[in-house]
């Protein structure tokens, strides 16, 4: 699959197609590109709210002017630019243009966001077509003129985009082609390639550690579970104690014996989206050499059905020693996450963030545009993460973890039960996880935005890679504070 490349434009006069970002108040700055008559035309059309203009230049090259809407707030302005970039994709396809040089004439330079939206929107997953070229609507290159971005910024964005694509690819891989060991191999390969460390705990080790949650969920599967540990520890790390990222890695969730309805079950190949995001973030952090010490943990397995499966009513003993009455085998994510959260304690982490496609309740309550966040981290961290949510438009809403929600998790046979009453299911899931933490922690339920049936702007359909841009932004700022 060919994916878009961002690069700095070569020196000298360009023979490329050209795309110029402009704004209503700055149309005169188009004078190096447009004749007076053309500028007058653009001025009139912009007054009637037109935004995109196409001019033919010698040698059959297209000159495009995109007039961006001005927004008072920077975060809205960046999102506007991303969406505008994605909109332009369609026009470029229409003109059969697969590359251009980007120029900026706006006072607030939004070229990177514009290219980001365009690149993200151009993503396709064509691997399993026999003739993918027939389906391909690829965008190949975006060259940045010096007016648009610095080479360092372009490279950083290119790496971040590759991380998002990598996460999307993993989510989009069907279970037939992506089992627990594939995710573990992706962890090892990526770490080896980009200079961070990785260790994969195999089933015997998981057994000797008594990771009862992970073992219970994976029991019905012929594929053994894996527990992936990644570490990016640069010598210039700003944090004394690590920041731990935990991702749910259920490569397929049938629900187990509490089987899901067949309608929409195909969706459940997305159930390792949290894990994919954690791996992709480690990759982006290492490649861009973020000065933050990060540990990534991904418990990996599938939730299948066989005579060995756990049955509703079973009691299991978790890695932490806590006993859990499993009343619904479809509430599996919290079982493996709980083991990973307990594992994280040994690092005495400064902060732990977990990402998981954890509950249908999160989707029903807030839909596809929102990450549900909850946890015990301090207000400052919560504020920073929320801010990163607005910066990247991977937005979140905080839900309460009041102790009353935890009452529903009392079992009359074990320490905890794995499901509550059915109301506010995303919160009872959070309460369950909280039980296994003793450090500042935030849980991100990404069940809504991780996988889309239809595209939403530059968030393409199927796996979205949600969380990669969010956490990258968060980590970058975390390193600065
Ligand atoms: N992986 C699902 C959650 C999910 C649902 C993700 C829809 C994405 C879209 C999770 O393992 C699950 O099945 N949760 C149950 C929990 C319930 C049984 C308490 C749910 O939310 O229905
Ligand atoms: Zn489930
Ligand atoms: Zn699940």
Coordinates of N, CA and C and ligand atoms in Angstrom, one line a residue, residues 248 253 255 260 271 303 329-332, ligand 2:
X248 N -5.7 -2.3 25.9 CA -6.4 -3.6 25.8 C -6.1 -4.2 24.4
X253 N -13.2 -10.3 20.1 CA -14.1 -10.5 21.2 C -15.4 -11.1 20.8
X255 N -17.4 -12.4 22.8 CA -18.2 -12.3 24.0 C -18.0 -13.6 24.9
X260 N -22.0 -12.5 22.0 CA -22.6 -11.3 21.4 C -23.5 -11.7 20.3
X271 N -11.1 -4.9 18.9 CA -11.0 -4.8 20.3 C -9.6 -4.8 20.9
X303 N -11.0 -13.6 22.8 CA -12.1 -14.1 23.7 C -13.0 -14.9 22.9
X329 N -19.0 -13.2 30.6 CA -17.7 -13.4 30.0 C -17.4 -12.4 28.9
X330 N -18.4 -11.6 28.6 CA -18.2 -10.5 27.6 C -17.6 -9.3 28.2
X331 N -17.6 -9.2 29.5 CA -16.9 -8.1 30.2 C -15.5 -8.6 30.5
X332 N -14.7 -8.9 29.4 CA -13.4 -9.5 29.5 C -12.3 -8.5 29.6
Ligands
LIG2 ZN1 -16.5 -8.2 25.6

